[in-house]
PDB file of C-alpha atoms in Angstrom:
ATOM      1  CA  MET A 608      62.109 115.978 245.245  1.00 48.00           C
ATOM      2  CA  SER A 609      65.016 113.653 244.493  1.00 49.00           C
ATOM      3  CA  ASP A 610      68.506 114.931 243.636  1.00 57.00           C
ATOM      4  CA  ALA A 611      69.174 111.881 241.465  1.00 58.00           C
ATOM      5  CA  ALA A 612      69.469 112.486 237.730  1.00 55.00           C
ATOM      6  CA  PRO A 613      66.465 111.225 235.777  1.00 56.00           C
ATOM      7  CA  ALA A 614      66.968 107.952 233.960  1.00 63.00           C
ATOM      8  CA  ARG A 615      67.883 108.451 230.314  1.00 62.00           C
ATOM      9  CA  LEU A 616      65.215 107.176 227.956  1.00 60.00           C
ATOM     10  CA  THR A 617      66.981 104.884 225.507  1.00 73.00           C
ATOM     11  CA  HIS A 618      64.575 105.531 222.633  1.00 72.00           C
ATOM     12  CA  LEU A 619      65.303 109.283 222.621  1.00 73.00           C
ATOM     13  CA  ASP A 620      68.442 110.935 221.261  1.00 74.00           C
ATOM     14  CA  GLU A 621      70.218 113.879 222.924  1.00 79.00           C
ATOM     15  CA  ALA A 622      67.730 116.302 221.325  1.00 80.00           C
ATOM     16  CA  GLY A 623      64.708 114.307 222.571  1.00 77.00           C
ATOM     17  CA  ARG A 624      63.840 112.823 219.165  1.00 80.00           C
ATOM     18  CA  ALA A 625      62.638 109.238 218.864  1.00 78.00           C
ATOM     19  CA  ARG A 626      65.256 106.807 217.589  1.00 78.00           C
ATOM     20  CA  MET A 627      65.847 103.100 217.262  1.00 78.00           C
ATOM     21  CA  VAL A 628      68.313 101.968 219.928  1.00 81.00           C
ATOM     22  CA  ASP A 629      71.658 100.685 218.620  1.00 79.00           C
ATOM     23  CA  VAL A 630      71.914  97.124 219.945  1.00 86.00           C
ATOM     24  CA  SER A 631      74.951  96.115 217.864  1.00 82.00           C
ATOM     25  CA  ALA A 632      77.269  96.004 220.907  1.00 81.00           C
ATOM     26  CA  LYS A 633      74.943  93.727 222.903  1.00 86.00           C
ATOM     27  CA  ASP A 634      75.617  90.018 223.182  1.00 85.00           C
ATOM     28  CA  VAL A 635      73.440  87.569 221.322  1.00 90.00           C
ATOM     29  CA  THR A 636      71.606  85.534 223.967  1.00 92.00           C
ATOM     30  CA  VAL A 637      68.553  83.313 224.061  1.00 96.00           C
ATOM     31  CA  ARG A 638      65.555  85.436 224.971  1.00 96.00           C
ATOM     32  CA  THR A 639      61.963  84.437 225.642  1.00 98.00           C
ATOM     33  CA  ALA A 640      58.792  86.261 226.577  1.00 98.00           C
ATOM     34  CA  THR A 641      55.277  85.159 227.437  1.00 98.00           C
ATOM     35  CA  ALA A 642      52.182  87.355 227.284  1.00 98.00           C
ATOM     36  CA  SER A 643      48.513  86.721 227.931  1.00 98.00           C
ATOM     37  CA  GLY A 644      45.121  88.250 227.318  1.00 98.00           C
ATOM     38  CA  ARG A 645      41.434  87.455 227.212  1.00 98.00           C
ATOM     39  CA  VAL A 646      38.523  87.884 224.871  1.00 98.00           C
ATOM     40  CA  LEU A 647      35.270  88.155 226.784  1.00 98.00           C
ATOM     41  CA  LEU A 648      32.376  86.610 224.844  1.00 98.00           C
ATOM     42  CA  SER A 649      28.661  85.983 225.120  1.00 98.00           C
ATOM     43  CA  ALA A 650      27.388  82.550 226.124  1.00 98.00           C
ATOM     44  CA  ALA A 651      26.240  82.026 222.510  1.00 98.00           C
ATOM     45  CA  ALA A 652      29.737  82.726 221.169  1.00 98.00           C
ATOM     46  CA  VAL A 653      31.339  80.396 223.710  1.00 98.00           C
ATOM     47  CA  ALA A 654      28.835  77.682 222.742  1.00 98.00           C
ATOM     48  CA  ALA A 655      29.613  78.190 219.030  1.00 98.00           C
ATOM     49  CA  LEU A 656      33.343  77.823 219.719  1.00 98.00           C
ATOM     50  CA  ARG A 657      32.791  74.688 221.791  1.00 98.00           C
ATOM     51  CA  ASP A 658      30.361  73.158 219.270  1.00 97.00           C
ATOM     52  CA  GLY A 659      32.381  74.096 216.196  1.00 96.00           C
ATOM     53  CA  THR A 660      29.485  76.098 214.732  1.00 97.00           C
ATOM     54  CA  VAL A 661      31.196  79.459 214.205  1.00 97.00           C
ATOM     55  CA  PRO A 662      29.927  80.662 210.788  1.00 96.00           C
ATOM     56  CA  LYS A 663      33.418  81.608 209.536  1.00 96.00           C
ATOM     57  CA  GLY A 664      34.956  78.255 210.486  1.00 96.00           C
ATOM     58  CA  ASP A 665      37.633  77.222 212.970  1.00 97.00           C
ATOM     59  CA  ALA A 666      38.077  80.524 214.799  1.00 98.00           C
ATOM     60  CA  LEU A 667      40.661  79.187 217.243  1.00 98.00           C
ATOM     61  CA  ALA A 668      42.916  77.772 214.507  1.00 98.00           C
ATOM     62  CA  VAL A 669      42.757  80.994 212.501  1.00 98.00           C
ATOM     63  CA  ALA A 670      43.477  83.094 215.616  1.00 98.00           C
ATOM     64  CA  ARG A 671      46.453  80.852 216.482  1.00 98.00           C
ATOM     65  CA  ILE A 672      47.980  81.300 213.012  1.00 98.00           C
ATOM     66  CA  ALA A 673      47.296  85.053 213.149  1.00 98.00           C
ATOM     67  CA  GLY A 674      49.043  85.263 216.524  1.00 98.00           C
ATOM     68  CA  ILE A 675      52.116  83.545 215.099  1.00 98.00           C
ATOM     69  CA  ALA A 676      52.116  85.884 212.094  1.00 98.00           C
ATOM     70  CA  GLY A 677      51.639  88.880 214.392  1.00 98.00           C
ATOM     71  CA  ALA A 678      54.759  88.020 216.387  1.00 98.00           C
ATOM     72  CA  LYS A 679      56.766  87.800 213.168  1.00 97.00           C
ATOM     73  CA  ARG A 680      55.429  91.151 211.892  1.00 98.00           C
ATOM     74  CA  THR A 681      55.868  93.171 215.099  1.00 98.00           C
ATOM     75  CA  PRO A 682      58.538  95.546 213.735  1.00 96.00           C
ATOM     76  CA  ASP A 683      56.174  96.407 210.867  1.00 96.00           C
ATOM     77  CA  LEU A 684      53.574  97.547 213.427  1.00 96.00           C
ATOM     78  CA  ILE A 685      55.620  99.001 216.311  1.00 93.00           C
ATOM     79  CA  PRO A 686      57.920 101.665 214.829  1.00 90.00           C
ATOM     80  CA  LEU A 687      60.964 101.359 217.123  1.00 89.00           C
ATOM     81  CA  CYS A 688      61.042  97.550 217.429  1.00 92.00           C
ATOM     82  CA  HIS A 689      64.023  95.784 215.901  1.00 93.00           C
ATOM     83  CA  PRO A 690      63.484  93.136 213.230  1.00 94.00           C
ATOM     84  CA  LEU A 691      64.428  89.853 214.894  1.00 94.00           C
ATOM     85  CA  ALA A 692      64.917  86.287 213.808  1.00 94.00           C
ATOM     86  CA  ILE A 693      62.012  84.676 215.646  1.00 97.00           C
ATOM     87  CA  HIS A 694      62.929  81.068 216.408  1.00 98.00           C
ATOM     88  CA  ALA A 695      59.686  79.863 217.987  1.00 98.00           C
ATOM     89  CA  VAL A 696      56.169  81.100 218.677  1.00 98.00           C
ATOM     90  CA  THR A 697      53.451  79.209 220.487  1.00 98.00           C
ATOM     91  CA  VAL A 698      49.926  80.546 220.817  1.00 98.00           C
ATOM     92  CA  ASP A 699      47.451  78.760 223.059  1.00 98.00           C
ATOM     93  CA  LEU A 700      43.746  79.592 223.133  1.00 98.00           C
ATOM     94  CA  ALA A 701      41.559  78.085 225.852  1.00 98.00           C
ATOM     95  CA  VAL A 702      37.789  78.390 225.682  1.00 98.00           C
ATOM     96  CA  GLU A 703      36.387  79.212 229.108  1.00 98.00           C
ATOM     97  CA  ASP A 704      32.873  79.993 230.303  1.00 98.00           C
ATOM     98  CA  ALA A 705      33.417  83.766 229.974  1.00 98.00           C
ATOM     99  CA  GLY A 706      35.372  83.689 226.704  1.00 98.00           C
ATOM    100  CA  VAL A 707      38.848  82.723 225.511  1.00 98.00           C
ATOM    101  CA  ALA A 708      42.164  82.966 227.370  1.00 98.00           C
ATOM    102  CA  ILE A 709      45.139  83.536 225.070  1.00 99.00           C
ATOM    103  CA  THR A 710      48.795  82.890 225.908  1.00 99.00           C
ATOM    104  CA  ALA A 711      51.705  83.472 223.534  1.00 98.00           C
ATOM    105  CA  SER A 712      55.369  82.617 224.023  1.00 98.00           C
ATOM    106  CA  VAL A 713      58.123  83.848 221.718  1.00 98.00           C
ATOM    107  CA  ARG A 714      61.777  82.748 221.581  1.00 98.00           C
ATOM    108  CA  THR A 715      64.851  84.074 219.794  1.00 97.00           C
ATOM    109  CA  ALA A 716      68.622  84.188 220.050  1.00 96.00           C
ATOM    110  CA  ASP A 717      69.344  87.841 219.368  1.00 93.00           C
ATOM    111  CA  ARG A 718      70.523  91.147 220.839  1.00 93.00           C
ATOM    112  CA  THR A 719      67.173  92.388 222.147  1.00 92.00           C
ATOM    113  CA  GLY A 720      64.126  90.851 223.776  1.00 93.00           C
ATOM    114  CA  VAL A 721      60.833  89.596 222.395  1.00 97.00           C
ATOM    115  CA  GLU A 722      58.386  91.130 224.866  1.00 97.00           C
ATOM    116  CA  MET A 723      56.706  93.241 222.194  1.00 97.00           C
ATOM    117  CA  GLU A 724      56.461  90.229 219.898  1.00 98.00           C
ATOM    118  CA  ALA A 725      54.655  88.226 222.590  1.00 98.00           C
ATOM    119  CA  LEU A 726      52.273  91.121 223.327  1.00 98.00           C
ATOM    120  CA  THR A 727      51.612  91.659 219.617  1.00 98.00           C
ATOM    121  CA  SER A 728      50.977  87.947 219.167  1.00 98.00           C
ATOM    122  CA  VAL A 729      48.283  87.961 221.866  1.00 98.00           C
ATOM    123  CA  SER A 730      46.749  91.166 220.506  1.00 98.00           C
ATOM    124  CA  VAL A 731      46.575  89.951 216.903  1.00 98.00           C
ATOM    125  CA  ALA A 732      45.168  86.574 217.987  1.00 98.00           C
ATOM    126  CA  ALA A 733      42.494  88.394 220.018  1.00 98.00           C
ATOM    127  CA  LEU A 734      41.591  90.728 217.153  1.00 98.00           C
ATOM    128  CA  THR A 735      41.368  87.785 214.779  1.00 98.00           C
ATOM    129  CA  LEU A 736      39.152  85.861 217.183  1.00 98.00           C
ATOM    130  CA  ILE A 737      36.792  88.855 217.305  1.00 98.00           C
ATOM    131  CA  ASP A 738      36.746  89.006 213.504  1.00 98.00           C
ATOM    132  CA  MET A 739      35.931  85.288 213.332  1.00 98.00           C
ATOM    133  CA  ILE A 740      33.163  85.425 215.972  1.00 98.00           C
ATOM    134  CA  LYS A 741      31.568  88.834 215.262  1.00 97.00           C
ATOM    135  CA  ALA A 742      28.602  87.283 213.439  1.00 97.00           C
ATOM    136  CA  VAL A 743      27.676  85.583 216.727  1.00 97.00           C
ATOM    137  CA  ASP A 744      28.856  88.242 219.202  1.00 98.00           C
ATOM    138  CA  LYS A 745      29.307  91.880 218.206  1.00 97.00           C
ATOM    139  CA  GLY A 746      30.029  92.831 221.834  1.00 98.00           C
ATOM    140  CA  ALA A 747      33.249  90.840 222.334  1.00 98.00           C
ATOM    141  CA  VAL A 748      35.865  92.622 224.466  1.00 98.00           C
ATOM    142  CA  ILE A 749      39.654  92.261 224.506  1.00 98.00           C
ATOM    143  CA  THR A 750      41.010  92.649 228.015  1.00 98.00           C
ATOM    144  CA  ASP A 751      44.043  92.105 230.241  1.00 98.00           C
ATOM    145  CA  VAL A 752      46.738  91.962 227.535  1.00 98.00           C
ATOM    146  CA  ARG A 753      49.952  91.895 229.544  1.00 98.00           C
ATOM    147  CA  LEU A 754      53.471  90.560 229.779  1.00 98.00           C
ATOM    148  CA  GLU A 755      53.680  87.535 232.079  1.00 98.00           C
ATOM    149  CA  ALA A 756      57.394  86.706 231.940  1.00 98.00           C
ATOM    150  CA  LYS A 757      60.660  87.359 230.134  1.00 98.00           C
ATOM    151  CA  ASP A 758      64.050  85.663 230.225  1.00 97.00           C
ATOM    152  CA  GLY A 759      67.456  86.514 228.833  1.00 94.00           C
ATOM    153  CA  GLY A 760      69.482  89.602 228.116  1.00 89.00           C
ATOM    154  CA  LYS A 761      71.256  91.942 230.514  1.00 86.00           C
ATOM    155  CA  SER A 762      68.212  92.395 232.755  1.00 88.00           C
ATOM    156  CA  GLY A 763      67.759  88.628 233.178  1.00 92.00           C
ATOM    157  CA  SER A 764      64.462  87.068 234.180  1.00 96.00           C
ATOM    158  CA  TRP A 765      61.229  88.725 235.225  1.00 97.00           C
ATOM    159  CA  ARG A 766      57.907  87.165 236.261  1.00 98.00           C
ATOM    160  CA  ARG A 767      54.591  88.843 236.974  1.00 97.00           C
ATOM    161  CA  GLY A 768      54.005  88.623 240.730  1.00 91.00           C
TER     162      GLY A 768
END
């Protein structure tokens, strides 16, 4: 057992209650984050995406827009996230043989990072893709949603190994 004091959880007050962290003393810096995920699909769903025959229309375009909107609405969904001025969001969807790979990058100049915004962007894009393709594939699976990289702020840069 270690004698070191446990790290203080920043989202808990002295009484152990959840709180939003006060970031007002932090410097405004450019911050970016990139997240990724996958939607595993049947061969028929992949073919419909490639052929443009998805019954609901352009599933990839709708998922891209949903991912952008999801990044912007993150503090409405994740209770302790700060509302941020999002300066840029890119959402890329690549159709592959097993489904769709999704990558989202978010950028701001603010006092806290955009990791949750990037993760939410990927998640909302994936959910939207499932909604768009469910008539063709009811068994679609969202998998591997994860942070790939972040830059900026006091902790600097981080990349998945």
